[in-house]
Coordinates of N, CA and C in Angstrom, one line a residue:
Chain M
D753 N 0.8 -1.2 -0.1 CA 0.0 0.0 0.0 C 0.9 1.2 0.0
Q754 N 0.9 1.9 -1.2 CA 1.8 3.1 -1.3 C 1.1 4.3 -0.7
Q755 N 1.5 4.8 0.4 CA 0.7 5.9 0.9 C 1.2 7.3 0.3
V756 N 2.4 7.3 -0.3 CA 3.0 8.5 -0.9 C 3.4 8.1 -2.3
K757 N 2.9 8.8 -3.4 CA 3.2 8.3 -4.7 C 3.7 9.5 -5.5
Q758 N 4.7 9.2 -6.2 CA 5.3 10.1 -7.3 C 5.1 9.4 -8.6
N759 N 4.1 9.8 -9.4 CA 3.8 9.0 -10.6 C 4.7 9.3 -11.8
S760 N 5.6 10.2 -11.7 CA 6.4 10.6 -12.8 C 7.8 10.1 -12.5
P761 N 8.3 8.9 -13.0 CA 9.6 8.5 -12.7 C 10.8 9.6 -13.2
S762 N 10.5 10.2 -14.2 CA 11.5 11.2 -14.6 C 10.8 12.4 -15.3
L763 N 11.5 13.5 -15.3 CA 11.0 14.8 -15.8 C 12.2 15.5 -16.6
S764 N 12.0 16.0 -17.7 CA 13.1 16.7 -18.4 C 12.6 18.2 -18.7
V765 N 13.4 19.1 -18.2 CA 13.0 20.6 -18.3 C 14.2 21.4 -18.9
Q766 N 13.9 22.3 -19.7 CA 14.9 23.2 -20.3 C 15.4 24.1 -19.1
E767 N 16.7 24.4 -19.2 CA 17.3 25.3 -18.2 C 16.6 26.7 -18.4
G768 N 16.3 27.3 -17.1 CA 15.6 28.6 -17.2 C 14.1 28.4 -17.0
R769 N 13.6 27.3 -17.3 CA 12.1 27.2 -17.3 C 11.7 26.7 -15.9
I770 N 10.4 26.5 -15.7 CA 9.9 26.1 -14.4 C 9.8 24.5 -14.4
S771 N 10.3 23.9 -13.3 CA 10.2 22.5 -13.1 C 9.0 22.3 -12.0
I772 N 8.1 21.4 -12.3 CA 7.1 21.1 -11.4 C 7.1 19.6 -11.1
L773 N 7.3 19.2 -9.9 CA 7.3 17.9 -9.5 C 6.1 17.6 -8.6
N774 N 5.4 16.5 -8.9 CA 4.1 16.2 -8.1 C 4.2 15.0 -7.3
C775 N 3.3 15.1 -6.3 CA 3.3 14.0 -5.2 C 1.8 13.9 -4.7
D776 N 1.4 12.7 -4.6 CA 0.0 12.4 -4.1 C 0.1 11.5 -2.8
Y777 N -0.8 11.6 -2.0 CA -0.8 10.9 -0.7 C -2.2 10.4 -0.4
T778 N -2.3 9.4 0.4 CA -3.5 8.8 0.7 C -4.0 9.0 2.1
N779 N -3.1 9.1 3.0 CA -3.2 9.0 4.5 C -3.5 10.5 5.0
S780 N -4.7 10.8 5.4 CA -5.1 12.0 5.8 C -4.5 12.4 7.2
M781 N -3.9 11.4 7.9 CA -3.2 11.7 9.2 C -1.9 12.5 8.9
F782 N -1.4 12.5 7.8 CA 0.0 13.2 7.6 C -0.2 14.7 7.9
D783 N 0.7 15.2 8.6 CA 0.6 16.6 9.0 C 1.9 17.4 8.6
Y784 N 2.8 16.7 8.0 CA 4.0 17.4 7.7 C 4.6 16.8 6.3
F785 N 5.0 17.6 5.5 CA 5.4 17.1 4.2 C 6.9 17.7 3.9
L786 N 7.7 16.9 3.3 CA 9.1 17.3 3.0 C 9.5 17.0 1.6
W787 N 10.4 17.7 1.0 CA 11.0 17.4 -0.3 C 12.5 17.3 0.0
Y788 N 13.1 16.1 -0.5 CA 14.5 15.9 -0.4 C 15.0 15.8 -1.8
K789 N 16.3 16.1 -1.9 CA 16.9 16.0 -3.3 C 18.2 15.0 -3.0
K790 N 18.4 14.2 -4.1 CA 19.5 13.2 -3.9 C 20.3 13.1 -5.2
Y791 N 21.6 13.3 -4.9 CA 22.6 13.1 -6.1 C 23.1 11.7 -6.0
P792 N 23.6 11.1 -7.1 CA 24.3 9.8 -6.9 C 25.4 9.7 -6.0
A793 N 25.4 8.7 -5.2 CA 26.5 8.4 -4.2 C 26.4 9.4 -3.0
E794 N 25.3 10.0 -2.9 CA 25.2 10.9 -1.7 C 23.8 10.5 -1.0
G795 N 23.8 10.9 0.2 CA 22.5 10.7 0.9 C 21.5 11.8 0.5
P796 N 20.2 11.6 0.8 CA 19.2 12.6 0.5 C 19.5 13.9 1.3
T797 N 19.3 15.1 0.7 CA 19.5 16.4 1.3 C 18.1 17.0 1.4
F798 N 17.8 17.6 2.6 CA 16.5 18.3 2.8 C 16.6 19.5 1.9
L799 N 15.3 19.8 1.3 CA 15.2 20.9 0.4 C 14.1 21.9 1.0
I800 N 13.0 21.5 1.2 CA 11.9 22.4 1.7 C 10.8 21.6 2.3
S801 N 10.0 22.1 3.2 CA 9.0 21.4 3.9 C 7.7 22.3 4.0
I802 N 6.6 21.7 4.3 CA 5.3 22.4 4.6 C 4.5 21.7 5.6
S803 N 4.0 22.4 6.5 CA 3.0 21.9 7.5 C 1.6 21.8 6.9
S804 N 0.8 20.9 7.4 CA -0.5 20.8 6.8 C -1.4 21.9 7.2
I805 N -1.0 22.9 8.0 CA -1.8 24.0 8.3 C -1.6 25.1 7.2
K806 N -0.6 24.9 6.3 CA -0.3 25.9 5.3 C -0.7 25.3 4.0
D807 N -0.7 26.2 3.0 CA -1.0 25.7 1.6 C 0.2 26.1 0.7
K808 N 1.2 26.9 1.2 CA 2.3 27.3 0.4 C 3.5 27.5 1.3
N809 N 4.6 27.2 0.8 CA 5.9 27.6 1.5 C 6.9 27.9 0.4
E810 N 7.6 28.9 0.7 CA 8.5 29.4 -0.4 C 10.0 29.5 0.2
D811 N 11.0 29.2 -0.5 CA 12.4 29.4 -0.1 C 13.2 29.6 -1.4
G812 N 13.5 30.8 -1.7 CA 14.3 31.1 -2.9 C 13.6 30.7 -4.1
R813 N 14.3 29.8 -4.9 CA 13.7 29.3 -6.2 C 12.7 28.2 -6.0
F814 N 12.6 27.7 -4.7 CA 11.8 26.5 -4.5 C 10.5 26.9 -3.7
T815 N 9.3 26.5 -4.3 CA 8.1 26.7 -3.6 C 7.3 25.4 -3.6
V816 N 6.7 25.0 -2.5 CA 6.0 23.8 -2.3 C 4.5 24.2 -2.1
F817 N 3.7 23.6 -2.8 CA 2.2 23.8 -2.6 C 1.4 22.6 -2.1
L818 N 0.6 22.8 -1.2 CA -0.2 21.7 -0.6 C -1.7 21.9 -0.9
N819 N -2.3 20.9 -1.4 CA -3.8 20.9 -1.6 C -4.3 19.7 -0.9
K820 N -4.8 20.0 0.4 CA -5.2 19.0 1.3 C -6.5 18.3 0.8
S821 N -7.4 19.0 0.2 CA -8.6 18.3 -0.3 C -8.3 17.3 -1.4
A822 N -7.3 17.7 -2.2 CA -6.9 16.7 -3.3 C -5.8 15.7 -2.8
K823 N -5.3 15.9 -1.6 CA -4.2 15.2 -1.1 C -3.0 15.2 -2.1
H824 N -2.7 16.4 -2.5 CA -1.7 16.5 -3.5 C -0.8 17.6 -3.1
L825 N 0.6 17.5 -3.4 CA 1.6 18.5 -3.2 C 2.4 18.6 -4.4
S826 N 3.0 19.7 -4.6 CA 3.9 19.8 -5.8 C 5.0 20.8 -5.3
L827 N 6.1 20.5 -6.1 CA 7.4 21.4 -5.8 C 7.6 22.1 -7.1
H828 N 7.8 23.5 -7.0 CA 8.1 24.3 -8.2 C 9.5 24.8 -8.1
I829 N 10.3 24.6 -9.0 CA 11.7 25.2 -9.1 C 11.7 26.1 -10.2
V830 N 11.9 27.5 -9.9 CA 12.1 28.4 -11.0 C 13.0 29.5 -10.7
P831 N 14.0 29.8 -11.5 CA 14.2 29.1 -12.8 C 15.0 27.9 -12.5
S832 N 14.9 26.9 -13.4 CA 15.6 25.6 -13.2 C 17.1 25.8 -13.7
Q833 N 17.9 25.2 -12.9 CA 19.4 25.4 -13.2 C 20.0 23.9 -13.3
P834 N 21.1 23.9 -14.1 CA 21.7 22.5 -14.4 C 22.0 21.8 -13.0
G835 N 22.3 22.5 -11.9 CA 22.7 21.8 -10.7 C 21.5 21.3 -10.0
D836 N 20.2 21.5 -10.5 CA 19.1 20.9 -10.0 C 18.8 19.5 -10.5
S837 N 19.5 19.1 -11.4 CA 19.4 17.7 -11.9 C 19.8 16.7 -10.7
A838 N 18.8 15.9 -10.5 CA 18.9 15.0 -9.3 C 17.6 14.2 -9.2
V839 N 17.6 13.3 -8.3 CA 16.3 12.6 -7.9 C 15.6 13.4 -6.8
Y840 N 14.3 13.7 -7.0 CA 13.6 14.4 -5.9 C 12.6 13.5 -5.2
F841 N 12.6 13.4 -4.0 CA 11.7 12.6 -3.1 C 10.8 13.4 -2.4
C842 N 9.5 13.1 -2.4 CA 8.5 13.6 -1.5 C 8.3 12.7 -0.3
A843 N 8.2 13.2 0.9 CA 8.0 12.4 2.0 C 7.0 13.0 2.9
A844 N 6.3 12.2 3.7 CA 5.3 12.7 4.6 C 5.5 12.1 6.0
T845 N 4.9 12.7 7.0 CA 5.0 12.2 8.3 C 3.9 12.7 9.2
W846 N 3.6 12.0 10.3 CA 2.7 12.5 11.2 C 3.2 12.1 12.7
G847 N 2.9 13.0 13.6 CA 3.4 12.7 15.0 C 4.8 12.7 15.2
N848 N 5.6 13.4 14.3 CA 7.0 13.3 14.5 C 7.7 12.1 14.5
Y849 N 7.2 11.2 13.6 CA 7.6 9.8 13.6 C 8.3 9.4 12.3
Q850 N 8.1 8.4 11.7 CA 8.8 7.8 10.5 C 8.3 8.7 9.3
L851 N 9.3 8.8 8.4 CA 9.0 9.4 7.2 C 8.4 8.3 6.2
I852 N 7.4 8.6 5.5 CA 6.9 7.7 4.4 C 7.3 8.4 3.1
W853 N 8.0 7.7 2.2 CA 8.6 8.3 1.0 C 7.9 7.8 -0.3
G854 N 7.8 8.7 -1.2 CA 7.5 8.3 -2.6 C 8.7 7.6 -3.2
A855 N 8.5 7.1 -4.5 CA 9.7 6.4 -5.2 C 10.6 7.3 -5.9
G856 N 10.3 8.7 -5.9 CA 11.2 9.7 -6.5 C 11.0 10.0 -7.9
T857 N 11.4 11.1 -8.3 CA 11.3 11.7 -9.6 C 12.7 12.2 -10.1
K858 N 13.2 11.6 -11.2 CA 14.5 12.0 -11.6 C 14.3 13.2 -12.5
L859 N 14.9 14.4 -12.1 CA 14.7 15.7 -12.8 C 16.0 15.9 -13.6
I860 N 15.8 16.0 -15.0 CA 16.9 16.3 -15.8 C 16.8 17.7 -16.4
I861 N 17.8 18.7 -16.1 CA 17.7 20.1 -16.7 C 18.5 20.0 -17.9
K862 N 18.0 20.4 -19.1 CA 18.6 20.4 -20.3 C 19.2 21.8 -20.5
P863 N 20.5 21.9 -21.0 CA 21.0 23.2 -21.3 C 20.4 23.9 -22.5
Chain W
E1004 N 29.6 21.3 13.2 CA 28.8 20.2 12.7 C 29.5 19.3 11.8
T1005 N 29.6 18.0 12.0 CA 30.4 17.2 11.2 C 29.5 16.4 10.2
G1006 N 28.1 16.5 10.3 CA 27.2 15.7 9.5 C 27.1 14.3 10.0
V1007 N 26.5 13.5 9.1 CA 26.3 12.1 9.5 C 27.2 11.3 8.6
T1008 N 28.0 10.4 9.2 CA 28.9 9.6 8.4 C 28.6 8.1 8.5
Q1009 N 28.7 7.3 7.5 CA 28.4 5.9 7.5 C 29.6 5.1 7.0
S1010 N 29.7 3.9 7.6 CA 30.8 3.0 7.1 C 30.2 1.5 7.3
P1011 N 30.7 0.6 6.4 CA 31.4 0.9 5.1 C 30.6 1.5 4.1
T1012 N 31.1 2.0 3.0 CA 30.4 2.6 1.9 C 29.8 1.5 1.0
H1013 N 30.6 0.5 0.8 CA 30.1 -0.7 0.0 C 30.6 -2.0 0.7
L1014 N 29.8 -3.0 0.6 CA 30.2 -4.3 1.0 C 29.4 -5.4 0.3
I1015 N 30.0 -6.5 0.2 CA 29.4 -7.7 -0.4 C 29.4 -8.9 0.6
K1016 N 28.2 -9.5 0.8 CA 28.0 -10.6 1.6 C 27.4 -11.7 0.9
T1017 N 27.5 -12.9 1.5 CA 26.7 -14.0 0.9 C 25.5 -14.4 1.7
R1018 N 24.5 -15.0 1.1 CA 23.3 -15.3 1.8 C 23.6 -16.1 3.1
G1019 N 22.9 -15.7 4.2 CA 23.1 -16.4 5.5 C 24.0 -15.8 6.4
Q1020 N 24.9 -14.9 5.8 CA 25.9 -14.2 6.7 C 25.2 -13.1 7.5
Q1021 N 26.0 -12.5 8.3 CA 25.6 -11.4 9.2 C 26.3 -10.2 8.8
V1022 N 25.7 -9.0 8.9 CA 26.5 -7.8 8.6 C 26.2 -6.7 9.7
T1023 N 27.1 -5.9 10.0 CA 27.0 -4.7 10.9 C 27.4 -3.4 10.1
L1024 N 26.4 -2.5 10.1 CA 26.6 -1.2 9.4 C 26.7 -0.1 10.6
R1025 N 27.6 0.9 10.4 CA 27.8 1.9 11.4 C 27.6 3.3 11.0
C1026 N 27.1 4.1 11.9 CA 26.8 5.3 11.6 C 27.2 6.3 12.8
S1027 N 27.7 7.5 12.4 CA 28.1 8.5 13.4 C 27.2 9.6 13.2
S1028 N 26.3 9.9 14.2 CA 25.3 11.0 13.9 C 25.8 12.3 14.1
Q1029 N 25.1 13.3 13.6 CA 25.5 14.7 13.8 C 25.5 15.1 15.3
S1030 N 26.4 15.9 15.7 CA 26.5 16.2 17.1 C 25.2 17.0 17.5
G1031 N 24.7 16.5 18.7 CA 23.5 17.2 19.2 C 22.2 16.5 18.8
H1032 N 22.4 15.5 17.8 CA 21.2 14.8 17.3 C 21.0 13.6 18.1
N1033 N 20.0 13.5 18.9 CA 19.8 12.4 19.9 C 18.9 11.3 19.3
T1034 N 18.3 11.6 18.1 CA 17.5 10.6 17.5 C 18.1 10.0 16.2
V1035 N 18.1 8.9 16.0 CA 18.7 8.3 14.9 C 17.7 7.3 14.2
S1036 N 17.6 7.3 12.9 CA 16.7 6.4 12.2 C 17.6 5.7 11.1
W1037 N 17.1 4.5 10.8 CA 17.7 3.7 9.6 C 16.7 3.5 8.6
Y1038 N 17.1 3.6 7.4 CA 16.2 3.4 6.3 C 16.8 2.4 5.3
Q1039 N 16.0 1.6 4.6 CA 16.5 0.7 3.6 C 16.0 1.3 2.2
Q1040 N 16.8 1.5 1.2 CA 16.4 2.0 -0.1 C 16.8 0.9 -1.1
A1041 N 15.9 0.3 -1.6 CA 16.0 -0.7 -2.8 C 16.1 0.2 -4.1
L1042 N 16.6 -0.5 -5.1 CA 16.8 0.2 -6.4 C 15.5 0.7 -6.9
G1043 N 15.4 1.9 -7.3 CA 14.2 2.4 -8.0 C 13.1 2.8 -7.0
Q1044 N 13.3 2.7 -5.7 CA 12.3 2.9 -4.7 C 12.7 4.1 -3.7
G1045 N 11.7 4.5 -3.1 CA 12.1 5.4 -1.9 C 12.6 4.7 -0.7
P1046 N 13.2 5.4 0.1 CA 13.7 4.8 1.4 C 12.4 4.2 2.3
Q1047 N 12.7 3.0 2.9 CA 11.7 2.4 3.8 C 12.2 2.5 5.2
F1048 N 11.4 2.9 6.1 CA 11.8 3.0 7.5 C 12.0 1.7 8.2
I1049 N 13.2 1.5 8.8 CA 13.5 0.2 9.5 C 13.2 0.4 11.0
F1050 N 13.8 1.3 11.7 CA 13.6 1.7 13.0 C 14.3 3.0 13.4
Q1051 N 13.9 3.4 14.6 CA 14.4 4.7 15.2 C 14.8 4.5 16.6
Y1052 N 15.9 5.1 17.0 CA 16.4 5.0 18.3 C 16.4 6.4 18.9
Y1053 N 16.1 6.5 20.2 CA 16.2 7.7 21.0 C 16.7 7.4 22.4
R1054 N 17.8 8.0 22.8 CA 18.5 7.8 24.0 C 18.7 6.3 24.3
E1055 N 19.3 5.7 23.2 CA 19.8 4.3 23.2 C 18.6 3.2 23.3
E1056 N 17.4 3.6 23.1 CA 16.4 2.7 23.0 C 15.6 2.8 21.8
E1057 N 15.1 1.6 21.3 CA 14.3 1.7 20.1 C 12.9 2.3 20.4
N1058 N 12.5 3.3 19.7 CA 11.1 3.8 19.9 C 10.3 3.9 18.7
G1059 N 10.5 3.1 17.7 CA 9.6 3.0 16.6 C 10.2 2.0 15.6
R1060 N 9.5 1.2 15.0 CA 9.9 0.1 14.0 C 9.0 0.1 12.9
G1061 N 9.6 -0.1 11.7 CA 8.8 -0.3 10.5 C 8.5 -1.8 10.2
N1062 N 8.1 -2.1 9.1 CA 7.7 -3.5 8.8 C 9.0 -4.3 8.4
F1063 N 9.8 -4.5 9.3 CA 11.0 -5.3 9.1 C 11.1 -6.4 10.1
P1064 N 11.7 -7.6 9.8 CA 11.7 -8.7 10.7 C 12.7 -8.6 11.8
P1065 N 12.6 -9.3 12.8 CA 13.5 -9.2 14.0 C 15.1 -9.4 13.8
R1066 N 15.3 -10.1 12.5 CA 16.7 -10.2 12.2 C 17.4 -8.8 11.8
F1067 N 16.6 -7.8 11.7 CA 17.1 -6.5 11.6 C 17.1 -5.9 13.1
S1068 N 18.3 -5.6 13.6 CA 18.3 -5.0 14.9 C 19.3 -3.9 15.0
G1069 N 19.3 -3.1 16.1 CA 20.2 -1.9 16.1 C 20.7 -1.7 17.4
L1070 N 21.6 -0.7 17.5 CA 22.1 -0.2 18.8 C 22.4 1.3 18.6
Q1071 N 22.1 2.0 19.7 CA 22.6 3.4 19.7 C 23.4 3.7 20.9
F1072 N 24.5 4.4 20.8 CA 25.5 4.6 21.8 C 25.4 6.0 22.4
P1073 N 26.0 6.2 23.6 CA 25.9 7.6 24.2 C 26.7 8.7 23.3
N1074 N 27.7 8.3 22.5 CA 28.4 9.3 21.8 C 27.7 9.5 20.4
Y1075 N 26.5 9.3 20.2 CA 25.6 9.5 19.1 C 25.9 8.6 17.9
S1076 N 26.8 7.6 18.1 CA 27.0 6.6 17.1 C 25.9 5.5 17.2
S1077 N 25.7 4.8 16.1 CA 24.7 3.7 16.1 C 25.1 2.6 15.1
E1078 N 24.5 1.4 15.3 CA 24.7 0.3 14.3 C 23.4 -0.3 13.9
L1079 N 23.5 -0.8 12.6 CA 22.4 -1.6 12.2 C 23.0 -3.0 11.9
N1080 N 22.4 -4.0 12.6 CA 22.8 -5.4 12.4 C 21.7 -6.2 11.6
V1081 N 22.1 -7.0 10.7 CA 21.1 -7.8 9.9 C 21.8 -9.2 9.9
N1082 N 21.0 -10.2 10.5 CA 21.3 -11.5 10.6 C 20.7 -12.3 9.4
A1083 N 21.3 -13.5 9.2 CA 20.7 -14.4 8.2 C 20.4 -13.8 6.9
L1084 N 21.4 -13.1 6.2 CA 21.2 -12.2 5.1 C 20.5 -12.9 4.0
E1085 N 19.5 -12.3 3.3 CA 18.8 -12.8 2.1 C 19.1 -12.0 1.0
L1086 N 18.9 -12.5 -0.2 CA 19.3 -11.8 -1.5 C 18.4 -10.4 -1.5
D1087 N 17.2 -10.4 -1.0 CA 16.4 -9.2 -1.0 C 16.9 -8.1 -0.1
D1088 N 17.9 -8.5 0.7 CA 18.5 -7.5 1.7 C 19.4 -6.5 0.9
S1089 N 19.7 -6.8 -0.3 CA 20.6 -6.0 -1.2 C 20.0 -4.7 -1.3
A1090 N 20.6 -3.6 -0.9 CA 20.0 -2.3 -0.9 C 21.0 -1.3 -0.4
L1091 N 20.6 0.0 -0.5 CA 21.3 1.1 0.1 C 20.7 1.3 1.5
Y1092 N 21.5 1.3 2.6 CA 21.1 1.6 3.9 C 21.5 2.9 4.4
L1093 N 20.6 3.6 4.7 CA 20.7 5.1 5.0 C 20.5 5.3 6.6
C1094 N 21.4 6.0 7.1 CA 21.3 6.4 8.5 C 20.9 7.9 8.5
A1095 N 20.1 8.3 9.5 CA 19.7 9.7 9.5 C 19.5 10.1 11.0
S1096 N 19.8 11.4 11.2 CA 19.6 11.8 12.7 C 18.9 13.2 12.6
R1097 N 18.5 13.5 13.9 CA 17.7 14.7 14.0 C 17.7 15.0 15.6
P1098 N 17.6 16.3 15.9 CA 17.3 16.6 17.3 C 15.9 16.1 17.6
R1099 N 15.5 15.7 18.9 CA 14.2 15.3 19.2 C 13.3 16.4 19.0
G1100 N 12.1 16.0 18.4 CA 11.1 17.1 18.1 C 11.2 17.7 16.8
A1101 N 12.4 17.6 16.1 CA 12.5 18.2 14.7 C 12.0 17.1 13.6
N1102 N 11.4 17.7 12.6 CA 11.0 16.8 11.5 C 11.9 16.6 10.5
V1103 N 13.0 17.4 10.4 CA 13.9 17.3 9.2 C 15.1 16.4 9.7
L1104 N 15.3 15.3 8.9 CA 16.3 14.4 9.0 C 17.6 14.8 8.3
T1105 N 18.8 14.6 8.9 CA 20.0 14.8 8.1 C 20.6 13.3 7.8
F1106 N 20.8 13.1 6.6 CA 21.2 11.8 6.1 C 22.7 11.6 5.9
G1107 N 23.1 10.4 6.1 CA 24.5 10.1 5.6 C 24.4 9.6 4.2
A1108 N 25.5 9.3 3.6 CA 25.6 8.9 2.2 C 25.3 7.5 2.0
G1109 N 25.1 6.7 3.0 CA 24.5 5.4 2.9 C 25.7 4.3 2.8
S1110 N 25.3 3.0 3.1 CA 26.1 1.9 2.9 C 25.5 1.0 1.8
R1111 N 26.2 0.7 0.8 CA 25.6 -0.2 -0.3 C 25.8 -1.6 0.0
L1112 N 24.8 -2.4 0.3 CA 25.0 -3.8 0.7 C 24.6 -4.6 -0.6
T1113 N 25.4 -5.6 -1.0 CA 25.1 -6.6 -2.0 C 25.2 -7.9 -1.3
V1114 N 24.1 -8.7 -1.5 CA 24.0 -10.1 -1.0 C 24.0 -11.0 -2.2
L1115 N 25.0 -11.9 -2.2 CA 25.1 -12.9 -3.3 C 24.6 -14.3 -2.9

């Protein structure tokens, strides 16, 4: 039972354009959502998070949107840069406990 | 801050053997978690330790066990290795009450 789903295994975006990565979840108990970025041979690195009491959180080029009624969140990266090429994971948690992860989306930024 | 370091980075074992993976948590982080990441999947929660006691466990059998030490280091032990145990094992730490985990680079285990 996949509680967190990232339905796009990969995404290719032109440098300078907007990258939009999507994530769906099924468990309405989740109260905190995180995005991590992972480069090959490195551990996941925290990118941005959002609490369930908010619908948007912004940090520089990165914005996360949360639609609780649709159980959907998205990560927007604008403008996209070559260094953004990585695998992006969506994760969710409740009660400050374990993280439940999606399978990841590989983002490729084309020059 | 020294981050989270894991050892070894790669290792190969045969089915039935036992393995110990090690992790040194970030200073001040008293909660450590271990995750298993199979190829093409997201990390799966194995267990979590706080103050040297396990306080949360995912859907993993008892042959997966751990230890946490007072100096913020920890171990993951896996007995009776199976082929499906081949994966990247990630250690992560955080201060208690924080939601954001800091991850190590992982230990890549191959079981033949």
